[in-house]
Amino acid sequence: MELRSTQKPEFVPKSWYNIVPDLPEKIPPYLLPDGTIAKREMFEVLFSKELVRQEFSEERFIKIPDELVEYYLQVGRPTPLLRARNLEKHLGTSARIYFKYEGVLPAGSHKFNTAIAQAFFNKREGVERLSTETGAGQWGSALALAGSLMGIRVRVFMVRASYYQKPLRRVLMETYGAEVYPSPSTITSFGRKLLGENPEHPGSLGIAISEAIEDVVNSGGAAKYSLGSVLNHVLLHQTIIGLEAIKQLEEIGVGVEDVAFVVGAVGGGSNYAGLSYPFMMHRLQGKTNARFIAVEPRAVPSMTKGRYEYDYGDTAGLTPLLKMHTLGHDFVPPPIHAGGLRYHGVAPSLSILVNHRLVEPVAYGQREVFEAGVLFARLQGIVPAPESAHAVKAVIDIARGIRGGEKPVILFNLSGHGLLDLKGYEEFLKNSLPDT
Ligand SMILES: *Cc1c(COP(=O)(O)O)cnc(C)c1O
C-alpha cells in the first residue's frame, strides 16, 4: 500500500460540492429576533452578493472560477495525502491511517481555502475592505494573506487576550498588511462600552464578531464582513479538501467505499465538513457505510452537550439566528489552547447530520489531546495544531479498537500545523497544562 499520493494539479477540483440539497432535511431558515425570516438583502449588507447566492444555493455543484483555481494552484494545492505509517506501526494496528495535510498552506491551516474565495468575490464586486474577527489568529492571518493577494484591505478584530498573549500571529497578520485591533477595541461603540465596564476585558470570539459587524454596518457599503466558519458558503469552499482526497486515494488504489472512518476536529465545522461532505455525499447515496467522527474539546462541548436551537452567531446578537447545536451565545469558553475550537455553536448543516446520527460527535480533554499531538510529532514529524490534535487523538482510539485482521482505512484532516502554538506544547511537556 502506497505511503502517499501525488499532488497532480488536475486533482484540484473545478467545482465545490454543496451538501445542502442532499441533507436529510432542509436547513431551518435564518431568523430575525422577532421570529420573521431574515431576507437575503439583509445578508447583502454584510456579505458580497455572490457569497450570499452561494449561501442560499440549492445547486449540488458550484463552479470555481478558473482564476480562483489558479490561486489554489499557486499556493500549492492539492495538499498532500499521506499515510501515517509510523503511527500505525507504533500502535500495532492493522488499520491504514491516511491524512490530508492542510498545514502546508501559507498561514498554516485550511482557512486560506475560503479566505481566498471570499476575497476574490468581494474584490470582483468592488468592495474596498474586509472586516473580520480572529481568536488565536489562524483565520485572521489567512484572510490577511488573501487580502494581500487580491488587493483588498483587511481589518481584524483579535480577541484581546490572544492579542497580548499570542503576538506572533498578530505579527504574521501585520506582515501580510492587515490592520489588527485588540477586541474589545476603542473603534466601535460596542467595544467602547465593554472597555468602559472593564478596561482589562479579555474579549471573546463572539464579541470580536460583533465589533467586525458594527464596523461593516457603519462603513456605508465600502467594507464587507468575512466569516471563517459555520455558514454554508464557508463550508462549501472547504470541500476542495475532500474532493482532492477522493482523487488522491483513488490514485493509490483506495476507493471511496474502502474508507471506513472520516475523522476531523470541529470548531464551527468548516475543516471537517470540507474533508467529510464529499464522502457524505456517497454515504447519503448508499454507496458507502463509512462512519463519520467529529471531535470537539470537552471544555466546549457544543455537539455532545449543546442544545439544538436558534441562537445568534455573535455575543451582541447582531447576526441573524441560526438553528444549530449551541452552548448559548453568551457561553464563555475556558482558555484552552485550541483557540479555533472555542466557538459556542456549530454549522447548521453539520448539526442536522449529527441529529440524524450520520455524524458521531466525541469530546476529549486537553491533556490527552496534547499527548496525542506529541506522539504524532515524534512519529510523523508534523507538530499538529492543538485543534488538529483532537482528530489525531480520536484516530488513535479508533485504531486501537480495530481487531486484528481487519484493515479499515481511517482518513482524517490534519487541518493545520502547531508551530505557532508551541506554548501549549511547552506547558504539556512541563506538566503544567490544565486538563480542562
Ligand atoms: C480554525 C481552526 C479549526 C476549527 O475551525 P473549523 O471551522 O471547525 O474548521 C480547526 N483546525 C485549525 C488548524 C484551525 O485553524
Tab-separated table of C-alpha atoms and ligand atoms in Angstrom:
chain	number	residue	atom	x	y	z
A	1	MET	CA	0.000	0.000	0.000
A	2	GLU	CA	1.362	3.348	-1.031
A	3	LEU	CA	2.668	5.810	1.532
A	4	ARG	CA	1.402	8.882	-0.256
A	5	SER	CA	-0.362	10.040	-3.358
A	6	THR	CA	0.990	12.591	-5.784
A	7	GLN	CA	-0.152	16.225	-5.945
A	8	LYS	CA	-1.200	16.485	-9.572
A	9	PRO	CA	-2.582	19.940	-10.441
A	10	GLU	CA	-5.618	18.274	-12.072
A	11	PHE	CA	-6.655	16.906	-8.670
A	12	VAL	CA	-7.739	20.444	-7.726
A	13	PRO	CA	-11.499	20.363	-8.385
A	14	LYS	CA	-13.277	22.719	-10.788
A	15	SER	CA	-16.439	22.825	-8.623
A	16	TRP	CA	-17.236	22.882	-4.931
A	17	TYR	CA	-19.689	20.312	-3.523
A	18	ASN	CA	-22.766	21.835	-1.877
A	19	ILE	CA	-24.354	19.381	0.557
A	20	VAL	CA	-27.490	21.492	1.130
A	21	PRO	CA	-29.728	19.749	-1.476
A	22	ASP	CA	-28.605	16.316	-0.224
A	23	LEU	CA	-29.247	16.842	3.505
A	24	PRO	CA	-31.859	14.551	5.088
A	25	GLU	CA	-33.874	17.663	5.997
A	26	LYS	CA	-33.885	21.304	4.971
A	27	ILE	CA	-31.777	23.793	6.910
A	28	PRO	CA	-34.275	25.811	9.002
A	29	PRO	CA	-34.423	29.416	7.733
A	30	TYR	CA	-32.251	32.069	9.324
A	31	LEU	CA	-34.445	34.256	11.565
A	32	LEU	CA	-34.538	37.793	12.912
A	33	PRO	CA	-35.041	38.316	16.670
A	34	ASP	CA	-38.787	38.926	16.100
A	35	GLY	CA	-39.151	35.456	14.553
A	36	THR	CA	-39.509	36.589	10.939
A	37	ILE	CA	-37.278	35.099	8.240
A	38	ALA	CA	-34.065	37.056	7.577
A	39	LYS	CA	-34.131	38.302	3.987
A	40	ARG	CA	-31.288	37.897	1.532
A	41	GLU	CA	-30.947	41.685	1.190
A	42	MET	CA	-30.015	41.783	4.839
A	43	PHE	CA	-27.151	39.387	4.188
A	44	GLU	CA	-26.026	41.536	1.279
A	45	VAL	CA	-25.322	44.379	3.706
A	46	LEU	CA	-22.724	42.113	5.300
A	47	PHE	CA	-21.512	39.803	2.512
A	48	SER	CA	-20.741	40.027	-1.212
A	49	LYS	CA	-23.699	39.181	-3.474
A	50	GLU	CA	-22.052	36.074	-4.904
A	51	LEU	CA	-21.318	34.719	-1.420
A	52	VAL	CA	-24.958	35.298	-0.433
A	53	ARG	CA	-26.049	33.455	-3.588
A	54	GLN	CA	-23.815	30.541	-2.601
A	55	GLU	CA	-25.119	30.659	0.972
A	56	PHE	CA	-28.677	30.016	-0.213
A	57	SER	CA	-27.854	27.880	-3.260
A	58	GLU	CA	-29.592	24.536	-3.828
A	59	GLU	CA	-27.214	23.510	-6.640
A	60	ARG	CA	-25.207	20.382	-5.844
A	61	PHE	CA	-22.017	21.597	-7.542
A	62	ILE	CA	-20.931	25.224	-7.779
A	63	LYS	CA	-18.250	26.153	-10.304
A	64	ILE	CA	-14.970	27.541	-9.000
A	65	PRO	CA	-13.874	30.423	-11.268
A	66	ASP	CA	-10.742	29.476	-13.281
A	67	GLU	CA	-8.841	32.424	-11.851
A	68	LEU	CA	-9.514	31.181	-8.349
A	69	VAL	CA	-8.354	27.665	-9.262
A	70	GLU	CA	-5.083	29.329	-10.296
A	71	TYR	CA	-4.699	30.850	-6.823
A	72	TYR	CA	-5.225	27.406	-5.300
A	73	LEU	CA	-2.508	26.018	-7.568
A	74	GLN	CA	-0.149	28.874	-6.767
A	75	VAL	CA	-0.227	28.211	-3.022
A	76	GLY	CA	0.496	24.544	-3.531
A	77	ARG	CA	-2.877	22.794	-3.809
A	78	PRO	CA	-3.556	19.932	-3.971
A	79	THR	CA	-2.265	19.484	-0.442
A	80	PRO	CA	-0.514	16.194	0.400
A	81	LEU	CA	-2.392	12.995	1.194
A	82	LEU	CA	-0.054	10.981	3.398
A	83	ARG	CA	-0.107	7.677	5.216
A	84	ALA	CA	0.799	7.750	8.938
A	85	ARG	CA	2.790	4.510	8.674
A	86	ASN	CA	4.954	5.132	11.745
A	87	LEU	CA	1.884	5.786	13.856
A	88	GLU	CA	0.290	2.564	12.556
A	89	LYS	CA	3.420	0.595	13.474
A	90	HIS	CA	3.645	2.208	16.897
A	91	LEU	CA	0.011	1.315	17.619
A	92	GLY	CA	0.459	-2.176	16.187
A	93	THR	CA	-2.756	-1.676	14.250
A	94	SER	CA	-3.800	-3.355	11.034
A	95	ALA	CA	-5.785	-0.211	10.132
A	96	ARG	CA	-4.434	2.015	7.371
A	97	ILE	CA	-4.295	5.621	8.549
A	98	TYR	CA	-4.273	8.399	5.948
A	99	PHE	CA	-4.448	12.135	6.452
A	100	LYS	CA	-4.920	15.202	4.335
A	101	TYR	CA	-2.348	17.794	5.405
A	102	GLU	CA	-3.689	21.360	5.169
A	103	GLY	CA	-0.864	22.786	7.292
A	104	VAL	CA	1.278	23.274	4.165
A	105	LEU	CA	-0.874	26.197	3.061
A	106	PRO	CA	0.634	29.615	3.748
A	107	ALA	CA	-0.608	30.858	7.131
A	108	GLY	CA	-0.602	27.223	8.260
A	109	SER	CA	-4.183	25.937	8.054
A	110	HIS	CA	-7.162	25.086	5.851
A	111	LYS	CA	-8.664	28.555	6.456
A	112	PHE	CA	-6.963	30.021	3.399
A	113	ASN	CA	-9.260	27.890	1.157
A	114	THR	CA	-12.259	30.062	1.963
A	115	ALA	CA	-10.321	33.268	2.707
A	116	ILE	CA	-9.063	33.489	-0.874
A	117	ALA	CA	-12.519	32.698	-2.294
A	118	GLN	CA	-14.155	35.369	-0.135
A	119	ALA	CA	-11.521	37.973	-1.007
A	120	PHE	CA	-11.898	37.056	-4.712
A	121	PHE	CA	-15.673	37.555	-4.895
A	122	ASN	CA	-15.581	40.731	-2.794
A	123	LYS	CA	-12.840	42.230	-4.956
A	124	ARG	CA	-14.810	41.404	-8.112
A	125	GLU	CA	-17.776	43.336	-6.699
A	126	GLY	CA	-15.668	46.408	-5.889
A	127	VAL	CA	-15.512	46.024	-2.112
A	128	GLU	CA	-12.606	48.052	-0.690
A	129	ARG	CA	-12.084	46.446	2.677
A	130	LEU	CA	-12.907	43.253	4.592
A	131	SER	CA	-13.527	43.252	8.312
A	132	THR	CA	-13.354	40.166	10.475
A	133	GLU	CA	-12.666	38.673	13.887
A	134	THR	CA	-9.981	36.240	14.938
A	135	GLY	CA	-9.345	34.238	18.091
A	136	ALA	CA	-5.817	32.920	18.203
A	137	GLY	CA	-5.145	34.357	14.740
A	138	GLN	CA	-5.490	31.437	12.284
A	139	TRP	CA	-8.446	32.940	10.472
A	140	GLY	CA	-7.119	36.490	10.651
A	141	SER	CA	-3.793	35.509	9.114
A	142	ALA	CA	-5.462	33.511	6.310
A	143	LEU	CA	-7.700	36.453	5.431
A	144	ALA	CA	-4.826	38.930	5.748
A	145	LEU	CA	-2.881	36.975	3.124
A	146	ALA	CA	-5.925	36.567	0.874
A	147	GLY	CA	-6.497	40.336	1.047
A	148	SER	CA	-2.889	40.996	0.165
A	149	LEU	CA	-3.041	38.683	-2.888
A	150	MET	CA	-6.336	40.184	-4.088
A	151	GLY	CA	-5.509	43.828	-3.357
A	152	ILE	CA	-8.252	44.384	-0.810
A	153	ARG	CA	-7.674	45.895	2.661
A	154	VAL	CA	-8.255	43.728	5.728
A	155	ARG	CA	-9.160	44.826	9.264
A	156	VAL	CA	-9.039	42.227	12.014
A	157	PHE	CA	-10.558	42.376	15.498
A	158	MET	CA	-8.414	40.000	17.537
A	159	VAL	CA	-9.618	38.653	20.891
A	160	ARG	CA	-7.771	40.894	23.369
A	161	ALA	CA	-6.335	38.052	25.494
A	162	SER	CA	-4.751	36.470	22.376
A	163	TYR	CA	-3.575	39.844	21.033
A	164	TYR	CA	-1.314	40.203	24.056
A	165	GLN	CA	-0.550	36.513	24.729
A	166	LYS	CA	-0.007	35.377	21.118
A	167	PRO	CA	1.808	38.291	19.489
A	168	LEU	CA	3.375	36.114	16.768
A	169	ARG	CA	0.114	35.638	14.864
A	170	ARG	CA	-0.555	39.369	15.115
A	171	VAL	CA	2.877	39.995	13.593
A	172	LEU	CA	2.030	37.497	10.828
A	173	MET	CA	-1.209	39.369	10.047
A	174	GLU	CA	0.646	42.687	10.023
A	175	THR	CA	3.348	41.196	7.802
A	176	TYR	CA	0.590	40.383	5.292
A	177	GLY	CA	-0.549	44.003	5.580
A	178	ALA	CA	-3.685	43.776	7.756
A	179	GLU	CA	-4.742	46.308	10.431
A	180	VAL	CA	-5.171	44.464	13.723
A	181	TYR	CA	-7.082	45.781	16.764
A	182	PRO	CA	-7.398	44.114	20.169
A	183	SER	CA	-11.086	43.361	20.811
A	184	PRO	CA	-12.887	44.872	22.654
A	185	SER	CA	-11.439	47.887	20.831
A	186	THR	CA	-11.966	51.618	21.041
A	187	ILE	CA	-13.059	51.890	17.390
A	188	THR	CA	-16.605	50.510	17.821
A	189	SER	CA	-19.309	51.629	20.237
A	190	PHE	CA	-19.840	48.028	21.471
A	191	GLY	CA	-16.093	47.760	22.186
A	192	ARG	CA	-16.014	51.121	23.994
A	193	LYS	CA	-18.992	50.101	26.131
A	194	LEU	CA	-17.290	46.853	27.214
A	195	LEU	CA	-13.958	48.582	27.878
A	196	GLY	CA	-15.815	51.187	29.936
A	197	GLU	CA	-17.158	48.398	32.136
A	198	ASN	CA	-13.812	46.609	32.329
A	199	PRO	CA	-10.643	48.180	30.875
A	200	GLU	CA	-8.922	44.768	31.142
A	201	HIS	CA	-11.703	42.917	29.313
A	202	PRO	CA	-10.156	39.707	27.824
A	203	GLY	CA	-12.624	39.654	24.905
A	204	SER	CA	-14.162	36.654	23.131
A	205	LEU	CA	-14.778	35.475	19.588
A	206	GLY	CA	-18.463	36.457	19.840
A	207	ILE	CA	-17.521	39.998	20.922
A	208	ALA	CA	-14.983	40.337	18.107
A	209	ILE	CA	-17.628	39.240	15.567
A	210	SER	CA	-19.985	41.888	16.959
A	211	GLU	CA	-17.321	44.572	16.502
A	212	ALA	CA	-16.496	43.496	12.933
A	213	ILE	CA	-20.193	43.581	12.014
A	214	GLU	CA	-20.670	47.022	13.588
A	215	ASP	CA	-17.623	48.209	11.633
A	216	VAL	CA	-19.134	46.935	8.348
A	217	VAL	CA	-22.607	48.355	9.001
A	218	ASN	CA	-21.020	51.773	9.687
A	219	SER	CA	-18.843	51.682	6.546
A	220	GLY	CA	-21.653	52.714	4.200
A	221	GLY	CA	-21.001	49.792	1.815
A	222	ALA	CA	-17.232	50.190	1.431
A	223	ALA	CA	-16.494	47.266	3.735
A	224	LYS	CA	-17.924	43.760	3.939
A	225	TYR	CA	-17.709	41.126	6.594
A	226	SER	CA	-15.871	37.797	6.314
A	227	LEU	CA	-16.586	34.756	8.428
A	228	GLY	CA	-14.142	31.859	8.743
A	229	SER	CA	-16.553	29.013	9.531
A	230	VAL	CA	-20.172	27.975	10.294
A	231	LEU	CA	-22.028	29.384	7.258
A	232	ASN	CA	-22.878	27.238	4.207
A	233	HIS	CA	-20.680	29.177	1.793
A	234	VAL	CA	-17.622	28.771	4.025
A	235	LEU	CA	-18.116	25.005	4.354
A	236	LEU	CA	-18.726	24.852	0.599
A	237	HIS	CA	-15.314	26.390	-0.172
A	238	GLN	CA	-13.583	23.860	2.076
A	239	THR	CA	-14.957	20.863	0.162
A	240	ILE	CA	-11.933	21.025	-2.133
A	241	ILE	CA	-10.158	19.129	0.689
A	242	GLY	CA	-12.405	16.061	0.432
A	243	LEU	CA	-12.775	16.251	-3.350
A	244	GLU	CA	-8.991	16.201	-3.728
A	245	ALA	CA	-8.700	13.399	-1.161
A	246	ILE	CA	-11.089	11.169	-3.137
A	247	LYS	CA	-8.972	11.533	-6.288
A	248	GLN	CA	-5.727	11.069	-4.384
A	249	LEU	CA	-6.993	7.915	-2.658
A	250	GLU	CA	-8.176	6.536	-5.999
A	251	GLU	CA	-4.701	7.105	-7.404
A	252	ILE	CA	-3.255	4.755	-4.788
A	253	GLY	CA	-5.965	2.163	-5.134
A	254	VAL	CA	-8.318	3.149	-2.304
A	255	GLY	CA	-11.923	3.654	-3.424
A	256	VAL	CA	-14.449	5.873	-1.663
A	257	GLU	CA	-16.228	2.708	-0.447
A	258	ASP	CA	-12.998	1.458	1.183
A	259	VAL	CA	-12.849	4.383	3.624
A	260	ALA	CA	-14.274	3.200	6.943
A	261	PHE	CA	-13.793	6.299	9.113
A	262	VAL	CA	-13.672	10.001	8.258
A	263	VAL	CA	-12.384	11.997	11.216
A	264	GLY	CA	-11.812	15.686	11.963
A	265	ALA	CA	-11.829	18.362	14.644
A	266	VAL	CA	-14.815	20.694	14.876
A	267	GLY	CA	-14.877	24.337	15.912
A	268	GLY	CA	-17.561	25.813	13.668
A	269	GLY	CA	-17.307	22.758	11.419
A	270	SER	CA	-15.569	24.000	8.269
A	271	ASN	CA	-12.460	21.812	8.025
A	272	TYR	CA	-14.428	18.730	9.000
A	273	ALA	CA	-17.196	19.477	6.514
A	274	GLY	CA	-14.500	20.199	3.940
A	275	LEU	CA	-12.996	16.738	4.238
A	276	SER	CA	-16.129	14.766	5.041
A	277	TYR	CA	-19.005	16.175	2.957
A	278	PRO	CA	-17.772	14.756	-0.382
A	279	PHE	CA	-17.642	11.334	1.354
A	280	MET	CA	-21.027	12.008	2.989
A	281	MET	CA	-22.474	12.540	-0.495
A	282	HIS	CA	-21.624	8.884	-1.239
A	283	ARG	CA	-22.955	7.829	2.163
A	284	LEU	CA	-26.274	9.577	1.535
A	285	GLN	CA	-26.479	7.820	-1.833
A	286	GLY	CA	-25.960	4.473	-0.079
A	287	LYS	CA	-22.592	3.856	-1.745
A	288	THR	CA	-20.531	3.566	1.443
A	289	ASN	CA	-21.022	2.689	5.100
A	290	ALA	CA	-18.255	4.914	6.381
A	291	ARG	CA	-18.547	6.261	9.910
A	292	PHE	CA	-18.112	9.982	10.388
A	293	ILE	CA	-16.423	11.017	13.642
A	294	ALA	CA	-16.416	14.710	14.628
A	295	VAL	CA	-14.135	15.666	17.515
A	296	GLU	CA	-14.561	18.566	19.914
A	297	PRO	CA	-12.932	19.673	23.191
A	298	ARG	CA	-14.601	18.564	26.398
A	299	ALA	CA	-14.361	22.238	27.515
A	300	VAL	CA	-16.516	23.415	24.560
A	301	PRO	CA	-18.965	20.543	24.066
A	302	SER	CA	-21.373	22.114	21.570
A	303	MET	CA	-22.186	18.857	19.726
A	304	THR	CA	-22.087	16.424	22.675
A	305	LYS	CA	-23.795	18.654	25.265
A	306	GLY	CA	-25.192	21.696	23.438
A	307	ARG	CA	-28.857	22.227	22.652
A	308	TYR	CA	-30.251	22.210	19.107
A	309	GLU	CA	-31.966	25.576	18.949
A	310	TYR	CA	-31.955	29.006	17.329
A	311	ASP	CA	-29.057	31.143	18.532
A	312	TYR	CA	-27.027	34.163	17.469
A	313	GLY	CA	-23.641	33.731	15.826
A	314	ASP	CA	-22.142	36.509	17.963
A	315	THR	CA	-22.289	37.799	21.542
A	316	ALA	CA	-24.033	41.121	20.961
A	317	GLY	CA	-26.858	39.491	18.965
A	318	LEU	CA	-26.208	41.348	15.678
A	319	THR	CA	-26.300	38.297	13.385
A	320	PRO	CA	-29.499	36.536	12.316
A	321	LEU	CA	-30.442	33.489	14.384
A	322	LEU	CA	-29.230	30.120	13.115
A	323	LYS	CA	-30.626	26.765	14.174
A	324	MET	CA	-27.626	24.795	15.405
A	325	HIS	CA	-26.078	22.880	18.257
A	326	THR	CA	-25.076	25.636	20.652
A	327	LEU	CA	-23.862	26.284	24.171
A	328	GLY	CA	-25.524	29.713	24.075
A	329	HIS	CA	-24.105	32.874	22.502
A	330	ASP	CA	-23.096	34.164	25.958
A	331	PHE	CA	-21.085	30.982	26.707
A	332	VAL	CA	-17.590	31.926	27.914
A	333	PRO	CA	-15.215	29.128	26.903
A	334	PRO	CA	-12.300	28.237	29.185
A	335	PRO	CA	-8.922	29.387	27.810
A	336	ILE	CA	-7.889	26.122	26.099
A	337	HIS	CA	-5.015	26.234	23.613
A	338	ALA	CA	-7.179	25.046	20.714
A	339	GLY	CA	-8.429	28.593	20.111
A	340	GLY	CA	-10.137	27.590	16.857
A	341	LEU	CA	-12.424	25.204	18.753
A	342	ARG	CA	-13.698	27.777	21.268
A	343	TYR	CA	-16.834	28.778	19.347
A	344	HIS	CA	-20.231	28.321	21.034
A	345	GLY	CA	-22.079	26.802	18.045
A	346	VAL	CA	-21.569	24.523	15.027
A	347	ALA	CA	-22.660	24.825	11.408
A	348	PRO	CA	-26.403	24.257	10.771
A	349	SER	CA	-25.727	21.550	8.135
A	350	LEU	CA	-23.401	19.645	10.470
A	351	SER	CA	-25.975	19.980	13.274
A	352	ILE	CA	-28.566	18.236	11.077
A	353	LEU	CA	-26.135	15.404	10.266
A	354	VAL	CA	-25.439	14.979	13.997
A	355	ASN	CA	-29.204	14.880	14.727
A	356	HIS	CA	-29.627	12.126	12.140
A	357	ARG	CA	-26.665	10.227	13.650
A	358	LEU	CA	-24.881	10.385	10.317
A	359	VAL	CA	-22.065	12.190	12.135
A	360	GLU	CA	-20.980	10.886	15.565
A	361	PRO	CA	-19.529	13.529	17.886
A	362	VAL	CA	-16.893	12.740	20.524
A	363	ALA	CA	-15.205	15.023	23.076
A	364	TYR	CA	-11.707	14.878	24.556
A	365	GLY	CA	-9.864	16.630	27.369
A	366	GLN	CA	-6.962	18.969	26.680
A	367	ARG	CA	-4.183	16.838	28.169
A	368	GLU	CA	-4.959	13.646	26.238
A	369	VAL	CA	-5.169	15.746	23.090
A	370	PHE	CA	-1.684	17.213	23.585
A	371	GLU	CA	-0.349	13.747	24.447
A	372	ALA	CA	-1.636	12.564	21.053
A	373	GLY	CA	-0.123	15.652	19.384
A	374	VAL	CA	3.312	14.958	20.893
A	375	LEU	CA	3.155	11.286	19.876
A	376	PHE	CA	2.233	12.271	16.320
A	377	ALA	CA	5.082	14.802	16.155
A	378	ARG	CA	7.622	12.234	17.326
A	379	LEU	CA	6.419	9.563	14.888
A	380	GLN	CA	5.411	11.560	11.812
A	381	GLY	CA	7.355	14.808	12.201
A	382	ILE	CA	4.424	17.178	11.921
A	383	VAL	CA	3.511	19.097	15.077
A	384	PRO	CA	-0.287	19.278	14.787
A	385	ALA	CA	-2.164	22.459	15.652
A	386	PRO	CA	-3.898	21.885	19.010
A	387	GLU	CA	-7.199	21.852	17.079
A	388	SER	CA	-5.984	19.129	14.703
A	389	ALA	CA	-4.521	17.128	17.613
A	390	HIS	CA	-8.143	16.441	18.623
A	391	ALA	CA	-8.554	14.486	15.401
A	392	VAL	CA	-5.262	12.667	15.977
A	393	LYS	CA	-6.448	11.577	19.434
A	394	ALA	CA	-9.699	10.202	18.018
A	395	VAL	CA	-7.847	8.353	15.238
A	396	ILE	CA	-5.549	6.685	17.794
A	397	ASP	CA	-8.568	5.490	19.781
A	398	ILE	CA	-10.337	4.207	16.668
A	399	ALA	CA	-7.210	2.335	15.530
A	400	ARG	CA	-6.784	0.794	18.993
A	401	GLY	CA	-10.319	-0.565	18.757
A	402	ILE	CA	-9.710	-2.386	15.454
A	403	ARG	CA	-9.468	-6.160	15.782
A	404	GLY	CA	-6.525	-7.936	14.150
A	405	GLY	CA	-7.108	-8.967	10.583
A	406	GLU	CA	-9.370	-6.073	9.675
A	407	LYS	CA	-7.675	-3.421	7.563
A	408	PRO	CA	-10.051	-0.472	7.545
A	409	VAL	CA	-8.943	2.848	6.092
A	410	ILE	CA	-9.103	5.712	8.577
A	411	LEU	CA	-8.911	9.138	6.955
A	412	PHE	CA	-8.502	12.331	8.950
A	413	ASN	CA	-7.936	16.001	8.392
A	414	LEU	CA	-4.726	17.458	9.762
A	415	SER	CA	-6.177	20.936	9.491
A	416	GLY	CA	-3.064	22.883	10.459
A	417	HIS	CA	0.424	22.825	11.948
A	418	GLY	CA	1.164	23.863	15.512
A	419	LEU	CA	4.422	25.729	15.051
A	420	LEU	CA	2.890	28.957	16.325
A	421	ASP	CA	1.182	27.100	19.185
A	422	LEU	CA	4.280	25.733	20.877
A	423	LYS	CA	3.308	27.456	24.131
A	424	GLY	CA	0.657	24.779	24.702
A	425	TYR	CA	3.175	22.047	23.916
A	426	GLU	CA	5.636	23.637	26.345
A	427	GLU	CA	3.030	23.554	29.111
A	428	PHE	CA	2.222	19.932	28.325
A	429	LEU	CA	5.887	18.927	28.395
A	430	LYS	CA	6.417	20.797	31.724
A	431	ASN	CA	3.359	19.051	33.123
A	432	SER	CA	1.628	22.362	33.804
A	433	LEU	CA	-1.173	22.076	31.229
A	434	PRO	CA	-4.636	22.340	32.833
A	435	ASP	CA	-6.782	19.319	31.985
A	436	THR	CA	-9.983	21.106	31.033
B	1	LIG	C1	-9.943	27.339	12.987
B	1	LIG	C2	-9.352	26.005	13.011
B	1	LIG	C3	-10.142	24.861	13.274
B	1	LIG	C4	-11.583	24.932	13.632
B	1	LIG	O1	-12.439	25.561	12.758
B	1	LIG	P1	-13.433	24.773	11.802
B	1	LIG	O2	-14.244	25.783	11.137
B	1	LIG	O3	-14.255	23.843	12.675
B	1	LIG	O4	-12.568	24.014	10.893
B	1	LIG	C5	-9.530	23.617	13.197
B	1	LIG	N1	-8.211	23.496	12.931
B	1	LIG	C6	-7.419	24.571	12.699
B	1	LIG	C7	-5.967	24.358	12.421
B	1	LIG	C8	-7.967	25.849	12.734
B	1	LIG	O5	-7.194	26.909	12.491
